[in-house]
PDB file of C-alpha atoms in Angstrom:
ATOM      1  CA  UNK A   1     117.792  60.979 149.435  1.00  0.00           C
ATOM      2  CA  UNK A   2     118.567  64.623 150.072  1.00  0.00           C
ATOM      3  CA  UNK A   3     115.665  65.707 147.847  1.00  0.00           C
ATOM      4  CA  UNK A   4     113.276  63.446 149.719  1.00  0.00           C
ATOM      5  CA  UNK A   5     114.460  64.807 152.965  1.00  0.00           C
ATOM      6  CA  UNK A   6     113.605  68.358 151.773  1.00  0.00           C
ATOM      7  CA  UNK A   7     110.211  67.090 150.520  1.00  0.00           C
ATOM      8  CA  UNK A   8     109.598  65.719 153.907  1.00  0.00           C
ATOM      9  CA  UNK A   9     110.458  68.883 155.749  1.00  0.00           C
ATOM     10  CA  UNK A  10     108.121  70.861 153.511  1.00  0.00           C
ATOM     11  CA  UNK A  11     105.388  68.174 153.965  1.00  0.00           C
ATOM     12  CA  UNK A  12     105.687  67.178 150.319  1.00  0.00           C
ATOM     13  CA  UNK A  13     107.041  63.586 150.750  1.00  0.00           C
ATOM     14  CA  UNK A  14     103.863  61.785 149.450  1.00  0.00           C
ATOM     15  CA  UNK A  15     103.963  63.613 146.154  1.00  0.00           C
ATOM     16  CA  UNK A  16     107.751  63.318 145.881  1.00  0.00           C
ATOM     17  CA  UNK A  17     107.361  59.606 146.300  1.00  0.00           C
ATOM     18  CA  UNK A  18     104.459  59.549 143.848  1.00  0.00           C
ATOM     19  CA  UNK A  19     106.722  61.224 141.203  1.00  0.00           C
ATOM     20  CA  UNK A  20     109.123  58.411 141.691  1.00  0.00           C
ATOM     21  CA  UNK A  21     106.471  55.868 140.783  1.00  0.00           C
ATOM     22  CA  UNK A  22     106.751  56.925 137.092  1.00  0.00           C
ATOM     23  CA  UNK A  23     110.043  55.213 137.035  1.00  0.00           C
ATOM     24  CA  UNK A  24     109.802  51.522 136.491  1.00  0.00           C
ATOM     25  CA  UNK A  25     113.238  50.952 138.237  1.00  0.00           C
ATOM     26  CA  UNK A  26     115.152  52.743 140.983  1.00  0.00           C
ATOM     27  CA  UNK A  27     118.703  51.820 141.735  1.00  0.00           C
ATOM     28  CA  UNK A  28     120.285  52.691 145.064  1.00  0.00           C
ATOM     29  CA  UNK A  29     124.034  51.964 144.760  1.00  0.00           C
ATOM     30  CA  UNK A  30     126.420  51.443 147.716  1.00  0.00           C
ATOM     31  CA  UNK A  31     123.594  51.654 150.224  1.00  0.00           C
ATOM     32  CA  UNK A  32     125.706  50.476 153.183  1.00  0.00           C
ATOM     33  CA  UNK A  33     128.647  52.632 152.215  1.00  0.00           C
ATOM     34  CA  UNK A  34     128.016  55.198 155.082  1.00  0.00           C
ATOM     35  CA  UNK A  35     126.042  55.086 158.170  1.00  0.00           C
ATOM     36  CA  UNK A  36     122.818  57.116 157.741  1.00  0.00           C
ATOM     37  CA  UNK A  37     121.238  59.407 160.348  1.00  0.00           C
ATOM     38  CA  UNK A  38     117.623  59.040 161.560  1.00  0.00           C
ATOM     39  CA  UNK A  39     116.336  61.545 159.021  1.00  0.00           C
ATOM     40  CA  UNK A  40     117.873  59.818 156.148  1.00  0.00           C
ATOM     41  CA  UNK A  41     116.923  56.328 157.090  1.00  0.00           C
ATOM     42  CA  UNK A  42     113.388  57.382 157.782  1.00  0.00           C
ATOM     43  CA  UNK A  43     112.994  58.848 154.253  1.00  0.00           C
ATOM     44  CA  UNK A  44     114.862  55.740 152.941  1.00  0.00           C
ATOM     45  CA  UNK A  45     112.527  53.438 154.770  1.00  0.00           C
ATOM     46  CA  UNK A  46     109.543  55.273 153.265  1.00  0.00           C
ATOM     47  CA  UNK A  47     110.960  54.936 149.786  1.00  0.00           C
ATOM     48  CA  UNK A  48     111.446  51.162 150.263  1.00  0.00           C
ATOM     49  CA  UNK A  49     107.950  50.731 151.773  1.00  0.00           C
ATOM     50  CA  UNK A  50     106.311  52.711 148.960  1.00  0.00           C
ATOM     51  CA  UNK A  51     108.115  50.573 146.303  1.00  0.00           C
ATOM     52  CA  UNK A  52     107.255  47.367 148.169  1.00  0.00           C
ATOM     53  CA  UNK A  53     103.600  48.218 148.416  1.00  0.00           C
ATOM     54  CA  UNK A  54     103.388  48.929 144.730  1.00  0.00           C
ATOM     55  CA  UNK A  55     105.560  46.002 143.783  1.00  0.00           C
ATOM     56  CA  UNK A  56     107.805  48.302 141.767  1.00  0.00           C
ATOM     57  CA  UNK A  57     111.402  47.389 140.967  1.00  0.00           C
ATOM     58  CA  UNK A  58     114.062  48.607 143.237  1.00  0.00           C
ATOM     59  CA  UNK A  59     117.734  47.526 142.955  1.00  0.00           C
ATOM     60  CA  UNK A  60     120.014  47.978 145.945  1.00  0.00           C
ATOM     61  CA  UNK A  61     123.738  47.322 146.005  1.00  0.00           C
ATOM     62  CA  UNK A  62     125.518  47.133 149.379  1.00  0.00           C
ATOM     63  CA  UNK A  63     128.918  46.070 150.388  1.00  0.00           C
ATOM     64  CA  UNK A  64     127.699  44.444 153.486  1.00  0.00           C
ATOM     65  CA  UNK A  65     125.443  41.534 154.061  1.00  0.00           C
ATOM     66  CA  UNK A  66     122.029  42.084 155.789  1.00  0.00           C
ATOM     67  CA  UNK A  67     123.654  41.045 159.115  1.00  0.00           C
ATOM     68  CA  UNK A  68     125.778  44.222 158.905  1.00  0.00           C
ATOM     69  CA  UNK A  69     122.920  46.659 158.109  1.00  0.00           C
ATOM     70  CA  UNK A  70     122.652  47.605 161.839  1.00  0.00           C
ATOM     71  CA  UNK A  71     125.490  49.847 160.887  1.00  0.00           C
ATOM     72  CA  UNK A  72     123.456  51.475 158.073  1.00  0.00           C
ATOM     73  CA  UNK A  73     120.175  52.146 159.925  1.00  0.00           C
ATOM     74  CA  UNK A  74     120.461  53.540 163.578  1.00  0.00           C
ATOM     75  CA  UNK A  75     117.155  52.074 164.555  1.00  0.00           C
ATOM     76  CA  UNK A  76     117.189  48.213 164.896  1.00  0.00           C
ATOM     77  CA  UNK A  77     113.418  47.982 164.239  1.00  0.00           C
ATOM     78  CA  UNK A  78     113.686  50.084 161.117  1.00  0.00           C
ATOM     79  CA  UNK A  79     116.597  47.859 159.893  1.00  0.00           C
ATOM     80  CA  UNK A  80     114.455  44.617 160.388  1.00  0.00           C
ATOM     81  CA  UNK A  81     111.501  46.232 158.672  1.00  0.00           C
ATOM     82  CA  UNK A  82     113.422  47.457 155.815  1.00  0.00           C
ATOM     83  CA  UNK A  83     115.210  44.201 155.119  1.00  0.00           C
ATOM     84  CA  UNK A  84     111.786  42.322 155.543  1.00  0.00           C
ATOM     85  CA  UNK A  85     110.311  44.479 152.769  1.00  0.00           C
ATOM     86  CA  UNK A  86     113.401  44.214 150.564  1.00  0.00           C
ATOM     87  CA  UNK A  87     113.636  40.423 150.656  1.00  0.00           C
ATOM     88  CA  UNK A  88     109.981  39.484 150.548  1.00  0.00           C
ATOM     89  CA  UNK A  89     109.474  39.605 146.721  1.00  0.00           C
ATOM     90  CA  UNK A  90     113.179  39.783 145.825  1.00  0.00           C
ATOM     91  CA  UNK A  91     115.805  37.827 143.992  1.00  0.00           C
ATOM     92  CA  UNK A  92     119.091  38.331 145.911  1.00  0.00           C
ATOM     93  CA  UNK A  93     122.358  37.974 143.986  1.00  0.00           C
ATOM     94  CA  UNK A  94     125.255  37.731 146.535  1.00  0.00           C
ATOM     95  CA  UNK A  95     128.573  38.320 144.790  1.00  0.00           C
ATOM     96  CA  UNK A  96     131.571  37.025 146.752  1.00  0.00           C
ATOM     97  CA  UNK A  97     134.140  38.392 144.393  1.00  0.00           C
ATOM     98  CA  UNK A  98     137.000  40.755 144.615  1.00  0.00           C
ATOM     99  CA  UNK A  99     136.065  44.350 144.259  1.00  0.00           C
ATOM    100  CA  UNK A 100     136.693  45.637 140.814  1.00  0.00           C
ATOM    101  CA  UNK A 101     137.981  48.950 142.158  1.00  0.00           C
ATOM    102  CA  UNK A 102     140.413  47.194 144.506  1.00  0.00           C
ATOM    103  CA  UNK A 103     141.644  45.046 141.674  1.00  0.00           C
ATOM    104  CA  UNK A 104     142.141  47.959 139.415  1.00  0.00           C
ATOM    105  CA  UNK A 105     144.080  49.838 142.075  1.00  0.00           C
ATOM    106  CA  UNK A 106     146.222  46.899 142.836  1.00  0.00           C
ATOM    107  CA  UNK A 107     146.943  46.333 139.047  1.00  0.00           C
ATOM    108  CA  UNK A 108     147.995  50.061 138.806  1.00  0.00           C
ATOM    109  CA  UNK A 109     150.179  49.655 141.804  1.00  0.00           C
ATOM    110  CA  UNK A 110     151.898  46.548 140.422  1.00  0.00           C
ATOM    111  CA  UNK A 111     152.439  48.307 137.042  1.00  0.00           C
ATOM    112  CA  UNK A 112     154.223  51.153 138.865  1.00  0.00           C
ATOM    113  CA  UNK A 113     156.404  48.736 140.692  1.00  0.00           C
ATOM    114  CA  UNK A 114     157.451  47.033 137.396  1.00  0.00           C
ATOM    115  CA  UNK A 115     158.490  50.524 136.069  1.00  0.00           C
ATOM    116  CA  UNK A 116     160.781  51.161 139.062  1.00  0.00           C
ATOM    117  CA  UNK A 117     164.467  50.526 138.532  1.00  0.00           C
ATOM    118  CA  UNK A 118     165.792  47.196 139.646  1.00  0.00           C
ATOM    119  CA  UNK A 119     168.517  47.049 142.462  1.00  0.00           C
ATOM    120  CA  UNK A 120     171.074  46.104 139.722  1.00  0.00           C
ATOM    121  CA  UNK A 121     170.574  49.436 137.988  1.00  0.00           C
ATOM    122  CA  UNK A 122     172.247  52.632 139.110  1.00  0.00           C
ATOM    123  CA  UNK A 123     170.167  54.492 141.603  1.00  0.00           C
ATOM    124  CA  UNK A 124     169.898  58.260 141.579  1.00  0.00           C
ATOM    125  CA  UNK A 125     171.857  59.891 144.435  1.00  0.00           C
ATOM    126  CA  UNK A 126     169.765  60.940 147.249  1.00  0.00           C
ATOM    127  CA  UNK A 127     169.744  64.730 148.013  1.00  0.00           C
ATOM    128  CA  UNK A 128     170.510  65.739 151.459  1.00  0.00           C
ATOM    129  CA  UNK A 129     167.744  67.672 153.202  1.00  0.00           C
ATOM    130  CA  UNK A 130     168.081  71.415 153.210  1.00  0.00           C
ATOM    131  CA  UNK A 131     169.385  72.925 156.438  1.00  0.00           C
ATOM    132  CA  UNK A 132     166.840  74.633 158.482  1.00  0.00           C
ATOM    133  CA  UNK A 133     167.436  77.902 160.374  1.00  0.00           C
ATOM    134  CA  UNK A 134     168.004  81.520 159.708  1.00  0.00           C
ATOM    135  CA  UNK A 135     169.772  80.965 156.415  1.00  0.00           C
ATOM    136  CA  UNK A 136     166.485  79.600 154.881  1.00  0.00           C
ATOM    137  CA  UNK A 137     164.711  82.984 155.193  1.00  0.00           C
ATOM    138  CA  UNK A 138     166.216  84.742 152.190  1.00  0.00           C
TER     139      UNK A 138
END
């Protein structure tokens, strides 16, 4: 998206989008991860519209349903138009499964807990905190 924004500023966006046409597939991963500003969403919308008009393949992953995309695009009209173009010739796969990353993090945390000593085992003595004051500045 940043390269497309630079191309737009230098009035080279049409040629930058044309270069992307040589790819049969473009994947935009985690589209709804962060709210985009007007410049980003404008370029993103042009990419979506360009791919839609050429019936090119575009895969988009998002962690929010379309009903939450008002948090992605600051302009409600652009949100509706982008979703309209995305769903018109699309096959949508909605996965209502636990996040792989969340499950992996949970598994790691549970493994660490199993490695901690049980209450029945001898605990290491706690160290008392160091005194603060003038004696610390040696």
